[in-house]
Every structure is written in C-alpha cells, then in structure tokens.
mmCIF file of C-alpha atoms and ligand atoms in Angstrom:
data_model
loop_
_atom_site.group_PDB
_atom_site.id
_atom_site.type_symbol
_atom_site.label_atom_id
_atom_site.label_comp_id
_atom_site.label_asym_id
_atom_site.label_seq_id
_atom_site.Cartn_x
_atom_site.Cartn_y
_atom_site.Cartn_z
ATOM 1 C CA MET A 1 -22.576 6.652 -21.396
ATOM 2 C CA PHE A 2 -19.434 6.263 -19.837
ATOM 3 C CA GLN A 3 -18.059 3.585 -18.608
ATOM 4 C CA SER A 4 -16.741 3.904 -14.895
ATOM 5 C CA VAL A 5 -12.735 2.209 -14.503
ATOM 6 C CA ILE A 6 -10.644 1.809 -11.684
ATOM 7 C CA THR A 7 -8.084 3.258 -12.281
ATOM 8 C CA GLY A 8 -5.926 4.019 -8.600
ATOM 9 C CA VAL A 9 -6.022 0.911 -5.478
ATOM 10 C CA GLY A 10 -4.526 1.320 -2.590
ATOM 11 C CA TYR A 11 -4.413 -0.005 1.331
ATOM 12 C CA TYR A 12 -3.195 0.777 4.881
ATOM 13 C CA VAL A 13 -3.070 -1.877 7.517
ATOM 14 C CA PRO A 14 -1.700 -0.697 10.466
ATOM 15 C CA GLU A 15 1.668 -1.618 12.226
ATOM 16 C CA HIS A 16 1.236 -4.098 15.062
ATOM 17 C CA VAL A 17 0.427 -7.391 14.474
ATOM 18 C CA VAL A 18 -1.182 -9.639 16.736
ATOM 19 C CA LYS A 19 -1.268 -13.516 16.679
ATOM 20 C CA ASN A 20 -3.363 -16.216 17.153
ATOM 21 C CA GLU A 21 -1.259 -16.969 20.542
ATOM 22 C CA ASP A 22 -1.541 -13.072 21.752
ATOM 23 C CA LEU A 23 -5.144 -13.603 21.933
ATOM 24 C CA ILE A 24 -5.082 -15.902 24.651
ATOM 25 C CA GLN A 25 -4.227 -13.259 27.571
ATOM 26 C CA TYR A 26 -7.687 -12.265 26.612
ATOM 27 C CA MET A 27 -9.842 -15.577 26.232
ATOM 28 C CA ASP A 28 -9.859 -18.510 26.550
ATOM 29 C CA THR A 29 -8.835 -19.409 22.914
ATOM 30 C CA SER A 30 -6.267 -21.515 21.082
ATOM 31 C CA ASP A 31 -4.334 -20.723 17.961
ATOM 32 C CA GLU A 32 -5.085 -23.882 16.735
ATOM 33 C CA TRP A 33 -9.142 -23.594 17.135
ATOM 34 C CA ILE A 34 -9.179 -19.983 15.561
ATOM 35 C CA ARG A 35 -7.084 -20.924 12.297
ATOM 36 C CA GLU A 36 -8.732 -24.463 11.758
ATOM 37 C CA ARG A 37 -12.519 -22.369 11.774
ATOM 38 C CA THR A 38 -11.169 -19.703 10.533
ATOM 39 C CA GLY A 39 -8.439 -19.823 8.354
ATOM 40 C CA ILE A 40 -6.661 -16.480 10.417
ATOM 41 C CA GLU A 41 -3.430 -16.879 11.370
ATOM 42 C CA GLU A 42 -3.341 -13.271 12.704
ATOM 43 C CA ARG A 43 -4.815 -9.681 12.192
ATOM 44 C CA ARG A 44 -3.959 -5.647 12.176
ATOM 45 C CA TYR A 45 -4.571 -3.623 15.420
ATOM 46 C CA ALA A 46 -4.233 0.071 15.016
ATOM 47 C CA HIS A 47 -3.054 2.875 17.732
ATOM 48 C CA ARG A 48 -5.607 3.008 20.316
ATOM 49 C CA THR A 49 -5.390 6.774 20.302
ATOM 50 C CA GLN A 50 -3.566 7.321 17.507
ATOM 51 C CA GLU A 51 -5.236 6.021 15.011
ATOM 52 C CA THR A 52 -9.679 5.933 14.086
ATOM 53 C CA THR A 53 -11.570 4.113 11.124
ATOM 54 C CA THR A 54 -10.594 8.004 8.839
ATOM 55 C CA THR A 55 -7.151 8.013 9.353
ATOM 56 C CA MET A 56 -6.013 4.834 8.239
ATOM 57 C CA ALA A 57 -8.764 6.229 4.913
ATOM 58 C CA VAL A 58 -6.568 8.861 4.718
ATOM 59 C CA GLU A 59 -3.723 6.478 4.190
ATOM 60 C CA ALA A 60 -5.450 4.103 1.634
ATOM 61 C CA SER A 61 -6.430 7.302 -0.190
ATOM 62 C CA LYS A 62 -3.961 8.624 -0.873
ATOM 63 C CA LYS A 63 -2.067 5.545 -2.283
ATOM 64 C CA ALA A 64 -5.425 5.033 -4.492
ATOM 65 C CA ILE A 65 -5.248 8.677 -5.654
ATOM 66 C CA GLU A 66 -1.687 8.890 -6.315
ATOM 67 C CA HIS A 67 -2.222 5.796 -8.151
ATOM 68 C CA ALA A 68 -4.627 7.093 -10.751
ATOM 69 C CA GLY A 69 -2.832 10.436 -10.926
ATOM 70 C CA LEU A 70 -4.697 12.409 -9.658
ATOM 71 C CA THR A 71 -4.536 14.689 -6.536
ATOM 72 C CA THR A 72 -6.890 15.020 -3.722
ATOM 73 C CA VAL A 73 -8.654 18.576 -5.425
ATOM 74 C CA ASP A 74 -9.279 16.297 -8.499
ATOM 75 C CA ILE A 75 -11.955 13.832 -6.838
ATOM 76 C CA ASP A 76 -15.148 15.173 -7.452
ATOM 77 C CA PHE A 77 -17.237 12.731 -4.879
ATOM 78 C CA ILE A 78 -16.035 9.965 -1.913
ATOM 79 C CA VAL A 79 -18.524 7.134 -1.583
ATOM 80 C CA PHE A 80 -17.070 5.700 2.375
ATOM 81 C CA ALA A 81 -18.412 1.860 3.156
ATOM 82 C CA THR A 82 -17.222 1.210 7.266
ATOM 83 C CA LEU A 83 -19.346 -0.130 9.870
ATOM 84 C CA SER A 84 -16.608 0.979 12.565
ATOM 85 C CA PRO A 85 -17.212 5.114 12.077
ATOM 86 C CA ASP A 86 -15.006 7.210 14.643
ATOM 87 C CA TYR A 87 -18.479 9.438 15.039
ATOM 88 C CA TYR A 88 -22.257 7.966 15.233
ATOM 89 C CA PHE A 89 -22.699 11.125 13.260
ATOM 90 C CA PRO A 90 -21.672 12.751 11.331
ATOM 91 C CA GLY A 91 -20.471 9.379 8.674
ATOM 92 C CA CYS A 92 -16.239 9.153 7.776
ATOM 93 C CA GLY A 93 -17.123 10.829 4.264
ATOM 94 C CA VAL A 94 -17.081 14.233 6.083
ATOM 95 C CA LEU A 95 -13.853 13.833 7.950
ATOM 96 C CA LEU A 96 -11.812 12.342 4.988
ATOM 97 C CA GLN A 97 -13.213 14.891 3.415
ATOM 98 C CA ARG A 98 -11.289 16.960 5.771
ATOM 99 C CA ALA A 99 -8.231 15.477 5.926
ATOM 100 C CA LEU A 100 -8.257 15.438 2.666
ATOM 101 C CA LYS A 101 -8.586 18.783 1.778
ATOM 102 C CA MET A 102 -10.433 18.046 -0.795
ATOM 103 C CA LYS A 103 -13.271 20.673 -2.736
ATOM 104 C CA GLU A 104 -16.976 21.077 -1.067
ATOM 105 C CA ILE A 105 -17.888 18.191 -2.809
ATOM 106 C CA GLY A 106 -20.954 15.148 -1.745
ATOM 107 C CA ALA A 107 -19.607 12.296 0.631
ATOM 108 C CA LEU A 108 -22.047 9.833 0.910
ATOM 109 C CA ASP A 109 -21.383 7.049 4.358
ATOM 110 C CA VAL A 110 -22.958 3.567 3.307
ATOM 111 C CA ARG A 111 -23.630 1.258 5.821
ATOM 112 C CA ASN A 112 -23.668 -2.108 4.467
ATOM 113 C CA GLN A 113 -21.174 -3.860 6.619
ATOM 114 C CA CYS A 114 -19.589 -6.689 4.409
ATOM 115 C CA SER A 115 -20.694 -5.440 1.368
ATOM 116 C CA GLY A 116 -20.216 -1.758 2.253
ATOM 117 C CA PHE A 117 -17.943 -1.623 -0.658
ATOM 118 C CA VAL A 118 -19.324 -3.906 -3.042
ATOM 119 C CA TYR A 119 -22.791 -1.538 -2.432
ATOM 120 C CA ALA A 120 -20.363 1.870 -2.350
ATOM 121 C CA LEU A 121 -18.482 0.696 -6.085
ATOM 122 C CA SER A 122 -22.440 0.417 -7.599
ATOM 123 C CA VAL A 123 -23.018 3.983 -6.333
ATOM 124 C CA ALA A 124 -19.838 5.121 -7.005
ATOM 125 C CA ASP A 125 -20.108 2.915 -10.903
ATOM 126 C CA GLN A 126 -24.257 4.616 -11.492
ATOM 127 C CA PHE A 127 -22.807 8.190 -10.725
ATOM 128 C CA ILE A 128 -19.888 7.731 -12.942
ATOM 129 C CA LYS A 129 -22.149 6.099 -15.888
ATOM 130 C CA SER A 130 -25.077 8.872 -15.605
ATOM 131 C CA GLY A 131 -22.116 11.193 -17.076
ATOM 132 C CA MET A 132 -22.446 13.264 -13.055
ATOM 133 C CA TYR A 133 -19.397 12.965 -11.551
ATOM 134 C CA LYS A 134 -15.887 11.950 -13.450
ATOM 135 C CA ASN A 135 -13.386 10.492 -10.600
ATOM 136 C CA ILE A 136 -14.734 8.964 -7.170
ATOM 137 C CA LEU A 137 -12.937 7.953 -4.477
ATOM 138 C CA VAL A 138 -14.545 4.949 -3.147
ATOM 139 C CA VAL A 139 -13.361 3.818 0.105
ATOM 140 C CA GLY A 140 -14.016 0.947 3.047
ATOM 141 C CA SER A 141 -12.341 0.729 6.532
ATOM 142 C CA GLU A 142 -12.401 -0.485 9.525
ATOM 143 C CA LYS A 143 -11.319 -0.006 13.197
ATOM 144 C CA HIS A 144 -12.868 -3.447 15.118
ATOM 145 C CA SER A 145 -10.711 -3.466 17.577
ATOM 146 C CA PHE A 146 -11.876 -0.424 19.662
ATOM 147 C CA GLY A 147 -15.100 -2.440 19.759
ATOM 148 C CA LEU A 148 -14.677 -6.334 20.300
ATOM 149 C CA ASP A 149 -15.945 -8.033 23.658
ATOM 150 C CA PHE A 150 -11.676 -9.580 24.556
ATOM 151 C CA SER A 151 -13.035 -12.142 27.468
ATOM 152 C CA THR A 152 -14.093 -15.452 26.909
ATOM 153 C CA ARG A 153 -17.921 -14.700 26.437
ATOM 154 C CA GLY A 154 -17.448 -12.789 23.110
ATOM 155 C CA ARG A 155 -14.278 -14.853 21.540
ATOM 156 C CA ASN A 156 -16.852 -16.210 18.053
ATOM 157 C CA ILE A 157 -16.188 -13.195 17.368
ATOM 158 C CA SER A 158 -13.694 -11.037 18.451
ATOM 159 C CA VAL A 159 -10.774 -13.535 17.231
ATOM 160 C CA ILE A 160 -11.746 -12.758 13.915
ATOM 161 C CA PHE A 161 -11.778 -9.055 12.846
ATOM 162 C CA GLY A 162 -9.331 -7.032 12.409
ATOM 163 C CA ASP A 163 -8.258 -3.221 11.285
ATOM 164 C CA GLY A 164 -6.816 -1.974 8.049
ATOM 165 C CA ALA A 165 -8.661 0.110 5.014
ATOM 166 C CA GLY A 166 -8.839 0.241 1.316
ATOM 167 C CA ALA A 167 -9.370 2.345 -1.210
ATOM 168 C CA ALA A 168 -10.076 2.893 -5.233
ATOM 169 C CA VAL A 169 -10.979 5.802 -7.416
ATOM 170 C CA LEU A 170 -13.232 5.314 -10.157
ATOM 171 C CA GLN A 171 -13.110 6.849 -13.494
ATOM 172 C CA ALA A 172 -15.267 7.963 -15.991
ATOM 173 C CA SER A 173 -14.093 6.586 -19.686
ATOM 174 C CA ASP A 174 -15.193 5.584 -22.859
ATOM 175 C CA SER A 175 -13.208 2.930 -23.268
ATOM 176 C CA THR A 176 -15.532 0.695 -24.707
ATOM 177 C CA GLU A 177 -13.521 -2.207 -23.250
ATOM 178 C CA ARG A 178 -12.590 -1.933 -20.134
ATOM 179 C CA GLY A 179 -14.738 -0.925 -16.416
ATOM 180 C CA VAL A 180 -17.695 -2.190 -14.269
ATOM 181 C CA LEU A 181 -18.895 -4.710 -16.087
ATOM 182 C CA SER A 182 -22.328 -4.355 -14.203
ATOM 183 C CA THR A 183 -22.865 -4.599 -10.013
ATOM 184 C CA HIS A 184 -26.260 -6.761 -8.339
ATOM 185 C CA LEU A 185 -27.323 -5.627 -4.746
ATOM 186 C CA HIS A 186 -29.254 -8.188 -2.708
ATOM 187 C CA SER A 187 -30.514 -7.602 1.210
ATOM 188 C CA ASN A 188 -33.303 -9.956 3.558
ATOM 189 C CA GLY A 189 -33.830 -8.512 6.901
ATOM 190 C CA ASP A 190 -35.586 -11.593 8.013
ATOM 191 C CA GLU A 191 -32.174 -12.339 9.683
ATOM 192 C CA ALA A 192 -30.920 -8.841 10.381
ATOM 193 C CA GLU A 193 -30.888 -10.075 14.607
ATOM 194 C CA ILE A 194 -28.189 -12.870 13.805
ATOM 195 C CA LEU A 195 -25.186 -10.545 12.306
ATOM 196 C CA ALA A 196 -25.817 -7.438 14.079
ATOM 197 C CA MET A 197 -24.535 -4.712 17.236
ATOM 198 C CA TYR A 198 -28.261 -3.986 18.878
ATOM 199 C CA ASN A 199 -26.677 -0.111 20.813
ATOM 200 C CA PRO A 200 -26.599 1.526 20.137
ATOM 201 C CA GLY A 201 -29.596 2.618 18.522
ATOM 202 C CA THR A 202 -33.458 2.903 18.514
ATOM 203 C CA HIS A 203 -35.138 -0.340 19.206
ATOM 204 C CA ALA A 204 -36.309 0.476 22.689
ATOM 205 C CA ASN A 205 -37.534 -3.646 23.049
ATOM 206 C CA TYR A 206 -39.323 -3.212 19.757
ATOM 207 C CA TRP A 207 -37.813 -6.169 18.263
ATOM 208 C CA LYS A 208 -38.740 -8.465 20.576
ATOM 209 C CA ASP A 209 -36.521 -11.608 19.252
ATOM 210 C CA THR A 210 -33.035 -9.884 19.904
ATOM 211 C CA PRO A 211 -30.765 -12.617 21.776
ATOM 212 C CA PHE A 212 -29.388 -9.546 23.906
ATOM 213 C CA ALA A 213 -31.332 -5.966 23.757
ATOM 214 C CA ASN A 214 -33.971 -6.619 26.556
ATOM 215 C CA PHE A 215 -33.879 -3.179 28.977
ATOM 216 C CA ASP A 216 -35.668 -2.780 32.204
ATOM 217 C CA GLU A 217 -38.600 -0.473 31.249
ATOM 218 C CA ALA A 218 -36.982 2.200 32.868
ATOM 219 C CA GLU A 219 -34.067 2.665 31.486
ATOM 220 C CA ILE A 220 -35.932 3.110 28.182
ATOM 221 C CA GLY A 221 -36.121 7.286 27.163
ATOM 222 C CA GLN A 222 -32.049 7.608 27.808
ATOM 223 C CA MET A 223 -31.279 4.252 25.637
ATOM 224 C CA PHE A 224 -28.428 5.255 22.412
ATOM 225 C CA MET A 225 -26.179 4.245 25.766
ATOM 226 C CA SER A 226 -27.076 3.270 29.061
ATOM 227 C CA HIS A 227 -24.760 1.942 32.123
ATOM 228 C CA SER A 228 -26.482 -1.595 32.333
ATOM 229 C CA MET A 229 -26.003 -1.951 28.711
ATOM 230 C CA ILE A 230 -22.497 -1.616 29.454
ATOM 231 C CA ASP A 231 -22.991 -3.926 32.688
ATOM 232 C CA HIS A 232 -24.193 -6.072 30.866
ATOM 233 C CA ALA A 233 -21.815 -6.259 27.954
ATOM 234 C CA GLN A 234 -24.932 -5.431 25.204
ATOM 235 C CA ASN A 235 -22.507 -2.592 23.329
ATOM 236 C CA PHE A 236 -20.937 -5.691 21.718
ATOM 237 C CA PRO A 237 -21.934 -7.720 18.207
ATOM 238 C CA TYR A 238 -23.596 -10.804 18.344
ATOM 239 C CA MET A 239 -23.651 -13.288 15.704
ATOM 240 C CA ASP A 240 -24.527 -16.590 14.923
ATOM 241 C CA GLY A 241 -21.480 -17.675 13.443
ATOM 242 C CA GLN A 242 -23.101 -21.195 12.392
ATOM 243 C CA SER A 243 -26.646 -19.238 10.063
ATOM 244 C CA VAL A 244 -23.908 -16.716 8.774
ATOM 245 C CA PHE A 245 -22.020 -19.934 7.573
ATOM 246 C CA LYS A 246 -25.328 -21.473 5.883
ATOM 247 C CA THR A 247 -26.635 -18.692 4.046
ATOM 248 C CA ALA A 248 -22.970 -17.190 3.060
ATOM 249 C CA VAL A 249 -21.807 -20.707 0.895
ATOM 250 C CA VAL A 250 -25.300 -20.155 -0.436
ATOM 251 C CA LYS A 251 -25.554 -16.402 -0.757
ATOM 252 C CA PHE A 252 -21.838 -16.136 -3.078
ATOM 253 C CA PRO A 253 -21.862 -18.892 -5.575
ATOM 254 C CA GLU A 254 -25.934 -17.691 -6.635
ATOM 255 C CA VAL A 255 -24.299 -13.595 -6.514
ATOM 256 C CA ILE A 256 -21.615 -14.420 -8.683
ATOM 257 C CA MET A 257 -23.412 -16.488 -10.933
ATOM 258 C CA GLU A 258 -26.011 -14.012 -11.655
ATOM 259 C CA ALA A 259 -22.911 -11.534 -12.336
ATOM 260 C CA LEU A 260 -21.162 -13.812 -14.703
ATOM 261 C CA ASN A 261 -24.814 -14.725 -16.323
ATOM 262 C CA HIS A 262 -26.051 -11.642 -16.652
ATOM 263 C CA ASN A 263 -22.757 -11.263 -19.152
ATOM 264 C CA HIS A 264 -22.727 -14.058 -20.828
ATOM 265 C CA LEU A 265 -19.507 -15.213 -19.077
ATOM 266 C CA GLN A 266 -18.285 -18.744 -17.388
ATOM 267 C CA PRO A 267 -16.712 -18.606 -13.813
ATOM 268 C CA SER A 268 -13.564 -20.371 -16.124
ATOM 269 C CA ASP A 269 -13.365 -17.342 -17.278
ATOM 270 C CA ILE A 270 -12.682 -15.846 -14.116
ATOM 271 C CA ASN A 271 -8.975 -14.116 -13.896
ATOM 272 C CA LEU A 272 -9.063 -13.364 -10.725
ATOM 273 C CA LEU A 273 -12.599 -13.497 -8.182
ATOM 274 C CA ILE A 274 -11.675 -11.277 -5.082
ATOM 275 C CA PRO A 275 -14.468 -12.971 -1.613
ATOM 276 C CA HIS A 276 -14.412 -10.542 1.210
ATOM 277 C CA GLN A 277 -12.411 -12.436 3.169
ATOM 278 C CA ALA A 278 -14.896 -13.179 6.379
ATOM 279 C CA ASN A 279 -13.966 -17.130 6.499
ATOM 280 C CA LEU A 280 -10.790 -18.435 4.606
ATOM 281 C CA ARG A 281 -13.270 -22.016 4.871
ATOM 282 C CA ILE A 282 -16.373 -19.596 2.674
ATOM 283 C CA ALA A 283 -14.190 -18.571 -0.036
ATOM 284 C CA GLN A 284 -12.577 -22.011 0.300
ATOM 285 C CA PHE A 285 -16.832 -23.607 -0.255
ATOM 286 C CA VAL A 286 -17.277 -20.745 -3.274
ATOM 287 C CA GLN A 287 -13.822 -21.533 -5.294
ATOM 288 C CA LYS A 288 -15.212 -25.761 -4.820
ATOM 289 C CA LYS A 289 -18.465 -25.400 -6.234
ATOM 290 C CA LEU A 290 -17.031 -22.777 -8.882
ATOM 291 C CA LYS A 291 -14.477 -25.228 -9.926
ATOM 292 C CA LEU A 292 -12.064 -22.060 -9.603
ATOM 293 C CA ARG A 293 -8.370 -22.608 -9.691
ATOM 294 C CA ASP A 294 -6.018 -21.853 -6.327
ATOM 295 C CA ASP A 295 -4.906 -19.202 -8.711
ATOM 296 C CA GLN A 296 -7.918 -17.708 -10.164
ATOM 297 C CA VAL A 297 -9.068 -17.396 -5.901
ATOM 298 C CA TYR A 298 -7.009 -14.118 -3.693
ATOM 299 C CA ASN A 299 -7.349 -14.421 -0.544
ATOM 300 C CA ASN A 300 -5.229 -12.906 2.186
ATOM 301 C CA ILE A 301 -7.464 -13.378 5.748
ATOM 302 C CA GLN A 302 -4.933 -15.081 6.704
ATOM 303 C CA ARG A 303 -2.775 -12.414 7.192
ATOM 304 C CA TYR A 304 -5.839 -9.763 8.513
ATOM 305 C CA GLY A 305 -8.976 -11.353 9.093
ATOM 306 C CA ASN A 306 -12.074 -10.105 8.055
ATOM 307 C CA THR A 307 -11.826 -6.169 7.902
ATOM 308 C CA THR A 308 -15.867 -6.064 6.575
ATOM 309 C CA ALA A 309 -16.239 -3.168 4.384
ATOM 310 C CA ALA A 310 -12.284 -2.859 3.989
ATOM 311 C CA SER A 311 -11.463 -6.883 3.491
ATOM 312 C CA ILE A 312 -12.301 -6.547 -0.119
ATOM 313 C CA PRO A 313 -10.689 -2.869 -1.711
ATOM 314 C CA ILE A 314 -7.145 -4.488 0.739
ATOM 315 C CA ALA A 315 -7.040 -7.814 -1.484
ATOM 316 C CA LEU A 316 -7.918 -5.345 -4.676
ATOM 317 C CA ALA A 317 -5.018 -3.059 -3.647
ATOM 318 C CA GLU A 318 -2.661 -5.859 -2.132
ATOM 319 C CA ALA A 319 -3.670 -7.641 -5.621
ATOM 320 C CA TRP A 320 -2.416 -5.625 -7.661
ATOM 321 C CA GLU A 321 0.715 -5.218 -5.956
ATOM 322 C CA GLN A 322 1.185 -8.397 -6.672
ATOM 323 C CA GLY A 323 1.205 -8.534 -10.359
ATOM 324 C CA LYS A 324 -1.820 -10.434 -9.896
ATOM 325 C CA ILE A 325 -3.897 -8.482 -12.312
ATOM 326 C CA LYS A 326 -3.628 -7.290 -15.148
ATOM 327 C CA GLU A 327 -5.372 -4.671 -17.849
ATOM 328 C CA GLY A 328 -8.041 -7.133 -19.915
ATOM 329 C CA ASP A 329 -8.752 -9.603 -16.657
ATOM 330 C CA LEU A 330 -11.822 -10.155 -15.852
ATOM 331 C CA VAL A 331 -11.786 -9.627 -11.645
ATOM 332 C CA CYS A 332 -14.413 -10.806 -10.059
ATOM 333 C CA LEU A 333 -16.525 -9.360 -6.499
ATOM 334 C CA ALA A 334 -18.471 -11.019 -4.108
ATOM 335 C CA ALA A 335 -19.614 -10.077 -0.427
ATOM 336 C CA PHE A 336 -21.763 -11.824 1.948
ATOM 337 C CA GLY A 337 -22.692 -9.616 5.446
ATOM 338 C CA SER A 338 -24.618 -8.466 7.986
ATOM 339 C CA GLY A 339 -28.743 -7.588 7.017
ATOM 340 C CA PHE A 340 -28.040 -10.142 4.964
ATOM 341 C CA THR A 341 -26.588 -7.882 2.272
ATOM 342 C CA TRP A 342 -24.932 -9.541 -0.569
ATOM 343 C CA GLY A 343 -23.829 -8.513 -3.897
ATOM 344 C CA SER A 344 -21.541 -8.992 -6.281
ATOM 345 C CA ALA A 345 -19.274 -6.396 -9.334
ATOM 346 C CA LEU A 346 -17.922 -7.729 -11.984
ATOM 347 C CA ILE A 347 -15.030 -5.370 -13.633
ATOM 348 C CA ARG A 348 -12.898 -5.893 -17.150
ATOM 349 C CA TRP A 349 -9.325 -4.049 -15.744
HETATM 350 N N1 LIG B 1 -11.712 -20.019 20.503
HETATM 351 C C1 LIG B 1 -11.438 -21.271 21.019
HETATM 352 N N2 LIG B 1 -13.271 -21.523 21.354
HETATM 353 C C2 LIG B 1 -14.785 -20.723 20.471
HETATM 354 C C3 LIG B 1 -14.211 -19.706 20.276
HETATM 355 C C4 LIG B 1 -12.770 -19.907 19.778
HETATM 356 N N3 LIG B 1 -12.299 -18.643 19.311
HETATM 357 N N4 LIG B 1 -14.954 -18.973 20.201
HETATM 358 C C5 LIG B 1 -16.553 -20.391 19.793
HETATM 359 N N5 LIG B 1 -15.738 -21.607 20.486
HETATM 360 C C6 LIG B 1 -16.486 -22.838 21.203
HETATM 361 C C7 LIG B 1 -17.622 -22.559 21.199
HETATM 362 O O1 LIG B 1 -18.227 -21.987 22.861
HETATM 363 C C8 LIG B 1 -18.429 -23.850 21.339
HETATM 364 O O2 LIG B 1 -17.984 -24.347 22.284
HETATM 365 P P1 LIG B 1 -19.019 -25.534 22.825
HETATM 366 O O3 LIG B 1 -19.413 -26.814 21.441
HETATM 367 O O4 LIG B 1 -18.004 -26.013 24.419
HETATM 368 O O5 LIG B 1 -19.966 -24.673 23.415
HETATM 369 C C9 LIG B 1 -17.763 -24.240 19.739
HETATM 370 O O6 LIG B 1 -15.783 -23.640 19.640
HETATM 371 C C10 LIG B 1 -18.029 -24.384 18.419
HETATM 372 O O7 LIG B 1 -18.922 -22.510 18.718
HETATM 373 P P2 LIG B 1 -19.705 -22.338 17.123
HETATM 374 O O8 LIG B 1 -20.040 -21.144 17.557
HETATM 375 O O9 LIG B 1 -20.732 -23.730 17.223
HETATM 376 O O10 LIG B 1 -18.131 -22.442 15.909
HETATM 377 P P3 LIG B 1 -18.619 -22.467 14.912
HETATM 378 O O11 LIG B 1 -18.037 -23.972 13.961
HETATM 379 O O12 LIG B 1 -19.979 -22.143 14.550
HETATM 380 O O13 LIG B 1 -17.469 -22.103 14.645
HETATM 381 C C11 LIG B 1 -17.540 -19.910 13.212
HETATM 382 C C12 LIG B 1 -17.359 -20.394 14.714
HETATM 383 C C13 LIG B 1 -15.800 -19.203 13.133
HETATM 384 C C14 LIG B 1 -17.672 -17.974 13.485
HETATM 385 C C15 LIG B 1 -18.156 -19.810 12.631
HETATM 386 O O14 LIG B 1 -19.292 -20.502 12.798
HETATM 387 C C16 LIG B 1 -18.068 -18.693 11.490
HETATM 388 O O15 LIG B 1 -16.754 -19.138 10.887
HETATM 389 N N6 LIG B 1 -19.580 -18.408 10.758
HETATM 390 C C17 LIG B 1 -19.440 -17.673 9.689
HETATM 391 C C18 LIG B 1 -19.516 -15.943 10.222
HETATM 392 C C19 LIG B 1 -18.311 -15.381 9.261
HETATM 393 O O16 LIG B 1 -18.284 -15.280 9.398
HETATM 394 N N7 LIG B 1 -19.075 -13.605 10.272
HETATM 395 C C20 LIG B 1 -17.978 -13.256 9.462
HETATM 396 C C21 LIG B 1 -18.489 -11.593 9.471
HETATM 397 S S1 LIG B 1 -19.936 -11.477 9.179
HETATM 398 C C22 LIG B 1 -19.278 -11.914 7.198
HETATM 399 O O17 LIG B 1 -18.064 -11.119 7.356
HETATM 400 C C23 LIG B 1 -19.903 -12.585 6.728
#
C-alpha cells in the first residue's frame, strides 16, 4: 500500500483588505463587537467581477503544484471543496481543470462546507493509498463576499466570513515514516438547518421547520429562484451562532482525540494543530481543553476571517511558509461546520 505525502502547499488571498471598521458603513456593528466575539480584525474580499472561487483556486493550485516540483499535466485527479461555487452546476473542479489546462482527469466537487478540506483530503488519501492515483490536487476555495447580507439583518454572519483559496498536492510515496496517518469523518444531520443556505434548492417547504424558507404555494414550481425569495432576503445563509458554538467546542476536541487515540498518540505529541478557522474563541477553547501551548496551534482568522473550506489549506500553506512545519512534525487538521459535519486528519510531515 502507498502512503500519501503532502509535497506541495499554496494559498491565495485577494488584495482587498476589509477591516472591521469598514463594515460599519453597511450595518450596525463595531470593531469591538467583532473582535471580542470572533477574534477577527480584518478579512479579504475578492474583486467582484475579476475574481471567482475558481480563479482564486487557480492561483493557490499553481503554487502548490510548483512547490511539489510538478507541472499541471502531472496531476491525475482533482478534489475541490467549496460552498460558494462559480455556478450552481457544474462544479468548480472542471473549471479548475480547464483553467490549468490539465489532462482530461477526474474532478470531484466536495460539499462539506467548513469540513470540506478535511473531507477532500480524506478522499484523496484513499485514492492514493489504494494505488488508483499518484498526484492529487486538493483545493478549498471560497468567494463568500458575493453571497452575504450586508445589512444589519445579516450582521451575525456577514462579519465572520472572508474570501480566499488554499491547495495541497498529495503524492504517492513508499515512505513508511511520512504521510497522512489517518483521517476521521463524521456527520449528524439533526441540526442541518441551523447553519444553512436554503435557497436556491428543491425543498419547496418540505422541511417545515426552517426559519427562513416558507414560500407562498403559488410560487412553488419555480422554486430555484423567485422574486419573493430575494424580496424577503431568503437567498442568504442562516446561522444560529450559539448552537453552532456549543456543538463545535464539543466535536473539535472529540475528533482530535479520536485521531490521536487511533495512532496511540497524545495531545503533547502534536507539533501543530490547524483547526478550521471558525472563530478564534472556539480555537482557544479547544487549545485549553487539550492543554496545548500557543506554539502548538496555528490561527490566522484575525487576518482572513472564516474562509470555510479554504481556511485549513490557507493556514497550512501559511504556516509552512513561515517555517512552522518541518519534516517529521506531527500536524493535526480538524474541522467542524454546517451539516453538522466534522473531521480530523493526522499527518506526519
Ligand atoms: N455586530 C454587533 N452586534 C451584533 C452582531 C454584529 N456583527 N451580530 C449580532 N449582534 C447582536 C445580536 O443582534 C444580539 O443583540 P441583542 O442581544 O440586542 O439581541 C447580540 O449581538 C448577541 O447576538 P448573538 O447572536 O447571541 O451573539 P453571540 O454571542 O452568539 O455571537 C457569534 C455571535 C459570534 C456568531 C457566535 O455565536 C459564534 O461565534 N458562534 C459560532 C458560529 C461560528 O463560528 N460560525 C462560523 C461558521 S460555522 C463554522 O465555521 C463552524
């Protein structure tokens, strides 16, 4: 059996920096509220017309492929995680394949929101371990700024999210010392509606309890997009932040411990934990719970906000660039998000 080794990482964030103060012109909020509740100081927004989820992924991918010492034609599979695709369909994987002028390889889109990159990495890991592919490009990219409610009504969500992309190249290796040790994936749909974007969708009021998706009977039949959906701001994400927070602080430590126990390791063995950058307060809670030192946890949400599927690969590439990950280090990735879905990956770098 092959081992999958991450041989290249790369990230891209748009140039446009949006500070907390900049949001005050659109909504009733404050730098103090945002910093105190989330730790976020600023985020990046993609250019409205010149950049998309895929174009950002292209930039991150080029860096990851170059770092791996490969060219785009060497890649034999793409796994692309995003919740903000360029089109409703087809997915971003094929757009990336086209933009990078790759061979006619398989391109899989993963829809697991904040856990998207960990799910994508796990899929790629299985394909490599089984011997099916040798060089897989795993990408997380998001252009949230295009789909947020910038009025006061949407402030509990819109202040949190930012745009960006991160990528990693996984390669088959004979190494017995390095590589992805294990991945652990979970879901529980009981609370699927508390962090969700219901529209456009086919639910047509089927899930009656959704706080935000009750349409006139007359409109059903043209459900994907309707005037009243837009008039009632039902085309934006919904989040019950406190419930998300409460579940996240349980599931993050649980899934990290699952990975460590599976490999007979302890929290003290972790050289770097990269949690999905949901909220700095969640990451600090997890750090405390696992008794990790500051230098064992990497956070950059202060500068980029929550970039969902892109947050882990951006942080991974940035931490590597800063010399915080060295060969032989034990790196733990952990994510939790909408679904709920959650997961972890333990990597010997
Ligand atoms: N600026 C100012 N006031 C605000 C803002 C804002 N941006 N957003 C909400 N408020 C107000 C509310 O209206 C409310 O006012 P009220 O008391 O007068 O009614 C008050 O602040 C408290 O609102 P809550 O929603 O209860 O605020 P909470 O303390 O829960 O903080 C937050 C909100 C930051 C979203 C928090 O619940 C949280 O971080 N939850 C975790 C969710 C998360 O991380 N989501 C990321 C996506 S999912 C993921 O990545 C895992």
